[in-house]
Coordinates of C-alpha atoms and ligand atoms in Angstrom, one line a residue:
M1126 CA 16.8 -7.1 12.2
F1127 CA 13.3 -8.2 13.2
E1128 CA 13.9 -11.7 11.9
L1129 CA 11.9 -13.5 14.6
L1130 CA 9.0 -11.1 14.3
T1131 CA 9.0 -11.4 10.5
E1132 CA 9.0 -15.1 10.7
K1133 CA 6.1 -15.3 13.0
L1134 CA 4.0 -12.7 11.2
S1135 CA 4.6 -14.2 7.8
K1136 CA 3.2 -17.5 9.1
V1137 CA 0.0 -15.7 10.2
F1138 CA -0.3 -13.8 6.9
N1139 CA 0.4 -16.8 4.6
N1140 CA -2.4 -18.5 6.3
L1141 CA -4.8 -15.6 5.5
K1142 CA -3.6 -14.9 2.0
G1143 CA -4.3 -18.3 0.7
R1144 CA -8.0 -17.9 1.2
G1145 CA -10.5 -16.1 -1.0
R1146 CA -13.0 -15.3 1.8
L1147 CA -12.3 -14.7 5.5
S1148 CA -14.7 -14.8 8.3
E1149 CA -14.6 -12.5 11.3
K1150 CA -13.4 -15.4 13.4
D1151 CA -10.5 -16.1 10.9
I1152 CA -9.3 -12.5 11.4
Q1153 CA -9.9 -12.5 15.2
D1154 CA -7.6 -15.6 15.4
A1155 CA -5.0 -13.9 13.2
L1156 CA -5.1 -10.9 15.5
K1157 CA -4.5 -13.1 18.5
Q1158 CA -1.4 -14.6 16.8
I1159 CA -0.1 -11.1 15.9
R1160 CA -0.5 -10.2 19.6
L1161 CA 1.6 -13.2 20.7
A1162 CA 4.2 -12.5 18.0
L1163 CA 4.6 -8.9 19.2
L1164 CA 4.8 -9.9 22.8
E1165 CA 7.5 -12.5 22.0
A1166 CA 9.3 -9.7 20.1
D1167 CA 9.5 -8.0 23.5
V1168 CA 7.2 -5.1 22.6
N1169 CA 5.9 -3.3 25.6
Y1170 CA 2.6 -4.9 26.8
K1171 CA 0.6 -1.8 26.8
V1172 CA 1.9 -0.8 23.3
V1173 CA 0.7 -4.2 22.0
K1174 CA -2.7 -3.7 23.6
D1175 CA -3.2 -0.3 22.1
F1176 CA -1.9 -1.4 18.7
L1177 CA -4.4 -4.2 18.5
E1178 CA -7.2 -2.0 19.6
G1179 CA -6.2 0.5 17.0
I1180 CA -6.3 -1.9 14.1
K1181 CA -9.1 -4.3 15.2
E1182 CA -12.0 -2.3 14.0
R1183 CA -10.6 -1.9 10.5
A1184 CA -9.2 -5.5 10.3
V1185 CA -12.7 -7.0 10.9
G1186 CA -14.5 -4.3 9.1
Q1187 CA -16.2 -4.3 5.7
E1188 CA -13.1 -2.9 4.1
V1189 CA -11.4 -6.3 4.6
L1190 CA -14.2 -8.8 4.6
E1191 CA -15.7 -7.5 1.3
S1192 CA -12.5 -6.9 -0.5
L1193 CA -11.3 -8.9 -3.4
S1194 CA -8.3 -10.2 -1.5
P1195 CA -9.0 -10.0 2.2
G1196 CA -5.7 -11.5 3.3
H1197 CA -3.8 -8.7 1.6
Q1198 CA -6.1 -6.2 3.1
V1199 CA -5.3 -7.4 6.6
V1200 CA -1.6 -7.0 5.9
K1201 CA -2.3 -3.5 4.7
V1202 CA -4.1 -2.6 7.9
V1203 CA -1.3 -4.1 10.0
N1204 CA 1.3 -2.3 8.0
E1205 CA -0.4 1.0 8.6
G1206 CA -0.6 0.3 12.3
L1207 CA 3.0 -0.6 12.5
I1208 CA 4.1 2.6 10.7
K1209 CA 2.2 4.6 13.2
L1210 CA 3.8 2.6 16.0
L1211 CA 7.2 3.3 14.6
G1212 CA 6.6 7.0 14.4
E1213 CA 4.9 7.9 11.1
G1214 CA 7.4 9.7 8.9
K1215 CA 11.2 10.0 9.0
Q1216 CA 12.3 12.4 11.8
D1217 CA 15.1 14.7 10.7
L1218 CA 17.5 16.4 13.0
V1219 CA 16.3 19.8 13.9
F1220 CA 18.7 22.7 13.2
E1221 CA 16.9 25.8 14.0
G1222 CA 18.2 29.4 14.3
K1223 CA 21.8 30.4 13.5
S1224 CA 24.7 28.0 13.2
P1225 CA 26.8 26.8 14.9
F1226 CA 24.4 24.2 16.3
S1227 CA 25.1 21.7 19.0
L1228 CA 23.9 18.2 19.5
M1229 CA 24.3 16.2 22.7
L1230 CA 24.6 12.4 22.8
V1231 CA 23.6 10.9 26.1
G1232 CA 23.4 7.3 27.3
L1233 CA 24.8 4.5 29.4
Q1234 CA 28.4 3.2 29.1
G1235 CA 28.7 0.6 26.4
S1236 CA 25.6 1.6 24.5
G1237 CA 27.7 2.8 21.6
K1238 CA 27.7 6.5 22.3
T1239 CA 31.3 7.3 21.3
T1240 CA 31.1 5.2 18.2
T1241 CA 27.8 6.9 17.3
A1242 CA 29.4 10.3 17.8
G1243 CA 31.9 9.3 15.1
K1244 CA 29.2 7.8 12.8
L1245 CA 27.0 10.8 13.2
S1246 CA 29.7 13.3 12.3
N1247 CA 30.6 11.2 9.3
Y1248 CA 26.9 11.2 8.3
L1249 CA 26.5 14.9 8.8
R1250 CA 29.7 15.7 6.8
K1251 CA 28.3 13.6 3.9
N1252 CA 25.2 15.8 4.1
G1253 CA 27.2 19.0 3.7
R1254 CA 27.8 19.9 7.4
R1255 CA 31.1 20.7 9.1
P1256 CA 31.0 18.8 12.4
Y1257 CA 33.3 19.3 15.4
L1258 CA 33.5 16.6 18.1
V1259 CA 34.0 17.1 21.8
P1260 CA 34.4 14.4 24.5
V1261 CA 33.4 15.4 28.0
D1262 CA 33.7 12.2 30.1
T1263 CA 36.2 13.8 32.5
Q1264 CA 36.2 10.8 34.8
R1265 CA 37.2 8.3 32.1
P1266 CA 40.3 9.5 30.2
A1267 CA 40.0 6.3 28.0
A1268 CA 36.7 7.7 26.6
I1269 CA 38.4 10.9 25.6
E1270 CA 41.2 8.9 24.0
Q1271 CA 38.6 6.8 22.1
L1272 CA 36.9 9.8 20.5
L1273 CA 40.3 11.3 19.5
K1274 CA 41.1 8.0 17.8
I1275 CA 37.8 7.9 16.0
G1276 CA 38.2 11.5 14.9
Q1277 CA 41.6 10.7 13.4
E1278 CA 40.3 7.7 11.6
I1279 CA 37.5 9.6 9.8
N1280 CA 39.4 12.9 9.6
I1281 CA 37.0 14.9 11.7
P1282 CA 38.5 17.4 14.3
V1283 CA 38.1 16.6 18.0
Y1284 CA 38.5 19.1 20.8
P1285 CA 41.4 18.0 23.1
S1286 CA 39.4 18.1 26.4
K1287 CA 41.2 18.3 29.7
N1288 CA 39.8 16.2 32.4
T1289 CA 40.4 18.9 35.0
D1290 CA 37.8 21.2 33.5
R1291 CA 34.1 21.0 34.3
P1292 CA 32.1 19.3 31.4
E1293 CA 29.9 22.4 30.7
D1294 CA 33.1 24.6 30.6
I1295 CA 34.7 22.2 28.2
C1296 CA 31.7 22.5 25.9
V1297 CA 31.8 26.3 25.9
K1298 CA 35.5 26.3 25.0
A1299 CA 35.0 23.7 22.4
M1300 CA 32.2 25.8 20.8
E1301 CA 34.5 28.8 20.6
V1302 CA 37.1 26.7 18.8
A1303 CA 34.4 25.3 16.5
V1304 CA 33.3 28.8 15.5
K1305 CA 37.0 29.7 14.8
N1306 CA 37.5 26.6 12.7
G1307 CA 34.4 27.3 10.6
S1308 CA 32.6 24.2 12.0
D1309 CA 28.8 24.5 12.0
I1310 CA 27.9 21.7 14.4
L1311 CA 29.3 20.7 17.7
I1312 CA 28.7 17.0 18.7
I1313 CA 29.0 16.4 22.4
D1314 CA 29.9 12.9 23.6
T1315 CA 28.7 13.1 27.2
A1316 CA 29.8 10.9 30.1
G1317 CA 28.4 7.4 30.2
R1318 CA 27.9 5.4 33.5
L1319 CA 26.8 1.9 34.0
H1320 CA 23.5 3.0 35.6
I1321 CA 21.6 6.2 35.7
N1322 CA 22.5 8.2 38.8
E1323 CA 21.8 11.6 40.1
E1324 CA 25.3 12.9 39.5
L1325 CA 25.2 12.0 35.8
M1326 CA 21.8 13.6 35.4
E1327 CA 23.0 16.8 37.1
E1328 CA 26.1 16.9 34.8
L1329 CA 24.0 16.5 31.7
S1330 CA 21.5 19.1 32.8
A1331 CA 24.3 21.6 33.5
I1332 CA 25.7 21.1 29.9
K1333 CA 22.2 21.4 28.5
K1334 CA 21.5 24.6 30.3
R1335 CA 24.8 26.3 29.2
I1336 CA 24.9 25.1 25.6
K1337 CA 21.2 24.9 24.7
P1338 CA 21.6 22.1 22.1
T1339 CA 19.0 21.8 19.4
E1340 CA 19.1 18.1 19.8
V1341 CA 19.6 15.8 22.8
L1342 CA 19.7 12.3 21.5
L1343 CA 19.7 9.2 23.7
V1344 CA 21.9 6.4 22.4
A1345 CA 20.5 3.1 23.5
D1346 CA 21.4 -0.5 22.7
A1347 CA 18.5 -2.1 20.8
M1348 CA 19.4 -5.6 22.0
T1349 CA 18.4 -4.6 25.6
G1350 CA 14.8 -4.5 24.5
Q1351 CA 12.5 -3.1 27.1
D1352 CA 15.4 -1.9 29.2
A1353 CA 16.2 0.5 26.4
V1354 CA 12.6 1.7 26.5
N1355 CA 12.7 2.2 30.3
L1356 CA 16.0 4.1 29.9
A1357 CA 14.5 6.4 27.3
Q1358 CA 11.6 7.1 29.5
K1359 CA 13.9 7.9 32.5
F1360 CA 16.2 10.1 30.4
N1361 CA 13.2 11.9 28.9
E1362 CA 11.8 12.6 32.3
E1363 CA 15.1 13.9 33.7
I1364 CA 16.5 15.9 30.9
D1365 CA 13.9 16.0 28.1
I1366 CA 15.5 14.3 25.1
T1367 CA 14.6 15.1 21.5
G1368 CA 15.0 11.6 20.1
V1369 CA 16.7 8.2 20.2
I1370 CA 19.4 6.5 18.3
L1371 CA 19.1 2.7 18.6
T1372 CA 22.4 0.9 18.2
K1373 CA 23.2 -2.7 17.4
M1374 CA 20.0 -3.1 15.4
E1375 CA 21.5 -5.5 13.0
G1376 CA 21.8 -8.0 15.9
D1377 CA 18.4 -7.4 17.2
A1378 CA 16.1 -10.2 15.9
R1379 CA 13.2 -9.1 18.0
G1380 CA 12.8 -5.4 17.6
G1381 CA 10.9 -4.7 20.8
A1382 CA 12.7 -1.4 21.6
A1383 CA 12.2 0.0 18.1
L1384 CA 8.5 -0.8 18.2
S1385 CA 7.9 0.6 21.7
I1386 CA 9.9 3.7 22.2
M1387 CA 7.7 6.2 20.3
S1388 CA 4.5 5.1 22.0
V1389 CA 6.0 5.0 25.4
T1390 CA 8.1 8.2 25.4
N1391 CA 6.5 10.1 22.5
K1392 CA 10.0 10.7 21.3
P1393 CA 11.0 9.4 17.8
V1394 CA 13.8 7.0 16.9
K1395 CA 15.9 9.2 14.5
F1396 CA 18.7 6.9 13.6
I1397 CA 19.7 3.3 13.9
G1398 CA 23.2 1.8 14.2
T1399 CA 23.7 -1.3 12.1
G1400 CA 27.3 -2.3 12.7
E1401 CA 30.6 -1.4 14.3
Q1402 CA 32.0 0.4 11.2
L1403 CA 31.9 4.2 11.3
N1404 CA 29.5 4.3 8.3
A1405 CA 26.9 1.9 9.8
L1406 CA 24.3 4.5 10.7
E1407 CA 21.0 4.9 8.9
P1408 CA 18.1 7.4 9.3
F1409 CA 15.1 5.6 10.7
Y1410 CA 12.2 5.3 8.2
P1411 CA 9.1 3.9 9.8
D1412 CA 7.5 2.9 6.5
R1413 CA 10.6 1.0 5.3
M1414 CA 11.0 -0.6 8.7
S1415 CA 7.4 -1.8 8.6
S1416 CA 7.9 -3.3 5.1
R1417 CA 11.0 -5.0 6.4
I1418 CA 9.1 -6.4 9.4
L1419 CA 6.4 -7.7 7.1
G1420 CA 9.0 -9.1 4.7
M1421 CA 7.2 -7.4 1.8
G1422 CA 9.6 -5.3 -0.3
D1423 CA 7.5 -2.7 -2.0
I1424 CA 4.6 -5.0 -2.6
L1425 CA 2.5 -2.8 -0.3
S1426 CA 2.6 0.1 -2.8
L1427 CA 1.6 -2.3 -5.4
I1428 CA -1.5 -3.4 -3.5
D1429 CA -2.3 0.3 -3.0
K1430 CA -2.0 0.9 -6.7
A1431 CA -4.1 -2.1 -7.6
Q1432 CA -6.7 -1.0 -5.1
S1433 CA -7.0 2.6 -6.3
E1434 CA -7.2 1.7 -10.0
F1435 CA -9.6 -1.1 -9.6
D1436 CA -13.2 -0.2 -9.7
Q1437 CA -14.9 -2.7 -7.4
K1438 CA -18.4 -2.1 -8.8
E1439 CA -17.2 -2.7 -12.3
A1440 CA -15.5 -5.9 -11.1
I1441 CA -18.7 -7.2 -9.6
K1442 CA -20.6 -6.5 -12.9
L1443 CA -17.9 -8.3 -14.7
S1444 CA -18.1 -11.2 -12.3
K1445 CA -21.8 -11.7 -13.0
K1446 CA -21.2 -11.6 -16.7
L1447 CA -18.6 -14.3 -16.4
G1448 CA -21.1 -16.5 -14.5
K1449 CA -23.5 -16.2 -17.5
A1450 CA -20.9 -16.6 -20.2
E1451 CA -21.6 -13.0 -21.4
F1452 CA -18.0 -12.0 -21.3
D1453 CA -17.3 -10.3 -24.5
L1454 CA -14.4 -8.4 -26.2
E1455 CA -15.5 -5.1 -24.7
D1456 CA -15.1 -6.7 -21.2
F1457 CA -11.8 -8.1 -22.2
K1458 CA -10.6 -4.6 -23.2
K1459 CA -11.7 -3.2 -19.9
Q1460 CA -9.6 -5.7 -18.1
L1461 CA -6.6 -4.8 -20.2
S1462 CA -7.1 -1.2 -19.4
Y1463 CA -7.0 -1.9 -15.7
I1464 CA -3.6 -3.5 -16.1
H1465 CA -2.5 -0.5 -18.2
K1466 CA -3.7 2.1 -15.7
M1467 CA -1.6 0.5 -13.0
G1468 CA 1.5 1.7 -14.7
S1469 CA 4.0 0.1 -17.0
M1470 CA 4.4 -3.6 -16.8
E1471 CA 8.0 -3.2 -15.8
E1472 CA 7.1 -0.7 -13.1
I1473 CA 4.6 -3.2 -11.6
L1474 CA 7.0 -6.1 -11.8
A1475 CA 9.8 -4.0 -10.2
M1476 CA 7.7 -3.6 -7.1
I1477 CA 7.5 -7.4 -6.5
P1478 CA 10.3 -8.4 -4.1
G1479 CA 13.1 -10.1 -6.0
V1480 CA 11.7 -9.3 -9.4
G1481 CA 13.1 -5.8 -9.5
K1482 CA 16.6 -7.1 -9.5
M1483 CA 15.9 -9.6 -12.3
I1484 CA 14.6 -6.8 -14.5
K1485 CA 17.7 -4.7 -13.8
A1486 CA 19.8 -7.6 -14.8
G1487 CA 17.9 -7.8 -18.1
G1488 CA 16.4 -11.1 -17.3
V1489 CA 12.8 -10.1 -17.8
K1490 CA 11.3 -8.1 -20.6
A1491 CA 7.6 -7.3 -20.3
D1492 CA 6.0 -6.9 -23.7
E1493 CA 3.9 -3.8 -23.3
R1494 CA 3.6 -3.3 -27.0
E1495 CA 1.4 -6.4 -27.1
L1496 CA -1.0 -4.8 -24.7
V1497 CA -1.2 -1.7 -26.9
R1498 CA -1.7 -3.8 -30.0
V1499 CA -4.6 -5.8 -28.5
E1500 CA -6.3 -2.6 -27.3
A1501 CA -6.0 -1.1 -30.8
I1502 CA -7.4 -4.1 -32.5
I1503 CA -10.5 -4.2 -30.2
N1504 CA -10.9 -0.4 -30.8
S1505 CA -11.2 -1.1 -34.5
M1506 CA -14.1 -3.4 -34.1
T1507 CA -17.8 -2.5 -34.3
A1508 CA -20.0 -2.8 -31.2
D1509 CA -21.6 -5.9 -32.6
E1510 CA -18.3 -7.5 -33.3
R1511 CA -17.2 -6.9 -29.8
K1512 CA -20.4 -8.6 -28.5
D1513 CA -20.1 -11.6 -30.7
Y1514 CA -16.6 -12.4 -32.0
R1515 CA -17.9 -15.3 -34.1
M1516 CA -19.2 -12.9 -36.7
I1517 CA -15.7 -11.6 -37.4
N1518 CA -15.0 -13.3 -40.8
G1519 CA -12.1 -13.0 -43.1
S1520 CA -13.0 -9.6 -44.7
R1521 CA -13.9 -8.1 -41.3
R1522 CA -10.5 -9.3 -40.0
K1523 CA -8.8 -7.5 -42.9
R1524 CA -10.7 -4.3 -42.1
I1525 CA -9.9 -4.5 -38.4
A1526 CA -6.2 -5.1 -39.1
F1527 CA -6.1 -2.2 -41.4
G1528 CA -7.9 0.1 -39.0
S1529 CA -5.7 -0.8 -36.1
G1530 CA -2.4 -0.7 -38.0
T1531 CA -1.8 -4.4 -37.3
R1532 CA -1.6 -7.5 -39.4
V1533 CA -4.4 -10.0 -40.0
E1534 CA -2.2 -12.6 -38.1
D1535 CA -2.4 -10.3 -35.0
V1536 CA -6.2 -10.2 -35.3
N1537 CA -6.3 -13.9 -35.7
R1538 CA -4.1 -14.5 -32.7
L1539 CA -6.2 -12.2 -30.5
L1540 CA -9.5 -13.9 -31.5
K1541 CA -8.0 -17.3 -30.9
N1542 CA -6.8 -16.3 -27.4
F1543 CA -10.1 -14.8 -26.6
A1544 CA -12.0 -17.9 -27.8
Q1545 CA -9.7 -20.1 -25.6
T1546 CA -10.3 -17.8 -22.6
K1547 CA -14.0 -18.1 -23.1
N1548 CA -13.8 -21.8 -23.4
M1549 CA -11.8 -22.0 -20.2
L1550 CA -14.4 -19.9 -18.4
K1551 CA -17.1 -22.3 -19.6
K1552 CA -15.2 -25.2 -18.1
F1553 CA -14.9 -23.2 -14.9
R1554 CA -18.6 -22.7 -14.7
S1555 CA -19.5 -26.3 -15.3
G1556 CA -16.7 -27.5 -13.1
K1557 CA -16.0 -26.8 -9.5
K1558 CA -16.6 -23.1 -9.8
K1559 CA -13.6 -21.6 -8.1
G1560 CA -15.1 -18.1 -8.3
F1561 CA -14.1 -14.9 -9.8
Q1562 CA -12.1 -14.0 -6.7
S1563 CA -9.2 -16.2 -7.6
M1564 CA -8.6 -14.3 -10.9
F1565 CA -7.9 -11.2 -9.0
D1566 CA -6.0 -12.6 -6.1
L1567 CA -2.5 -11.1 -6.1
N1568 CA -0.9 -14.3 -5.1
Ligands
GDP1913 P1 30.0 4.0 24.8 O1 30.6 3.4 26.0 O2 28.5 4.2 24.9 O3 30.7 5.1 24.2 O4 30.1 2.8 23.7 P2 31.2 2.5 22.5 O5 31.0 3.5 21.4 O6 32.5 2.4 23.1 O7 30.6 1.2 21.9 C1 30.6 0.0 22.7 C2 30.7 -1.2 21.7 O8 29.6 -1.3 20.9 C3 31.9 -1.1 20.8 O9 32.5 -2.3 20.7 C4 31.3 -0.7 19.5 O10 32.0 -1.1 18.4 C5 29.9 -1.4 19.6 N1 28.9 -0.7 18.8 C6 28.5 0.5 18.7 N2 27.5 0.7 17.8 C7 27.2 -0.5 17.3 C8 26.3 -1.0 16.3 O11 25.4 -0.3 15.8 N3 26.4 -2.4 16.0 C9 27.3 -3.2 16.6 N4 27.3 -4.4 16.3 N5 28.2 -2.7 17.5 C10 28.2 -1.4 17.9

């Protein structure tokens, strides 16, 4: 899914993330490349244009240019734009009023409609519903046979439609049986044709009028890209759909249909089909899709977290102190408290793609106790001691250890580490001055 787009975008972002400062031109260039990547992914031309207009102002604004890690900020802005494009939140099926409900699946032949009817009934049963299936393609007995077979396979009842009845009459009869059976949702697998034609639309409208389904979902093949988008638009104009199910997403390296449908039709993608098996159906989560497209795991939440806990003004003050070698134990403590505020070390590590798994497997153990210990030791020092660690002699060390419930060795180790850090900073200043920026770069 989305592999081509992910590959192209990650090249653009890697280029940005490696740098501490970005100029407006750097970002403009990146936006151009993002535009190309989206067009190559077969995203609708107008959608791409609107998308870039929507994020441009923020991407080249102060928020990004003055941030501590501008490359990551650009990713964040793009991510928020993508989520919007994909339809904001997850769109659940609407079941309003009294049961039994009915749901119509519409679409062209070969799009995966019958398979999806099976998948959806399976999914709904797992979520506590009692579905009943009805095939109504009276011109294609094979389609009726296919749904009966699927029903048998997953043990869900199917109405034995007769191809001599009119489709809307079949639905009414099936609904009566559904009620008798105690089913609470009728899933209608409507006729599929190779192309949209008037006869098909009339048939679908007649069913819709009689049955009044709470959901009319278009099943479309994601691999057909913009054809799927045009199809959605046409079906929406003709019979007013409530959403889309995109099938064969696992084979769609580009993702143009998924990224365009919401903007073009104003109807959400509600599910995606990800394989031929009857359990290969997933609700569509715009935020997770976007993370997937950006190849980022949950790292975006981590950036958010770091952003919200990190006081930028405080950081600038700290940066000035570093420049003058004024960095003392009080500042050191402040830095530790930032790390602390962001959550437990393990929680933070778990958000980094790949690391979460290692933690679960027991490979990584973050020593949070050490952080607590260091903070306690600094808390037991006087203000003067924090300002100038060199005054902390043997008897002071003993007192601090006692006050913080630690051992003298712990105090010694902390002071040694701090002295080394200060030394390193001194070298930084006299050397090629890489800047404070790099210390907070999330890379
Ligand atoms: P219909 O004519 O619209 O009812 O389409 P079918 O349900 O008969 O499906 C057509 C083909 O697409 C079948 O071979 C299905 O197994 C396949 N198919 C359906 N959904 C998916 C999917 O999400 N992924 C893949 N790979 N194949 C699918």
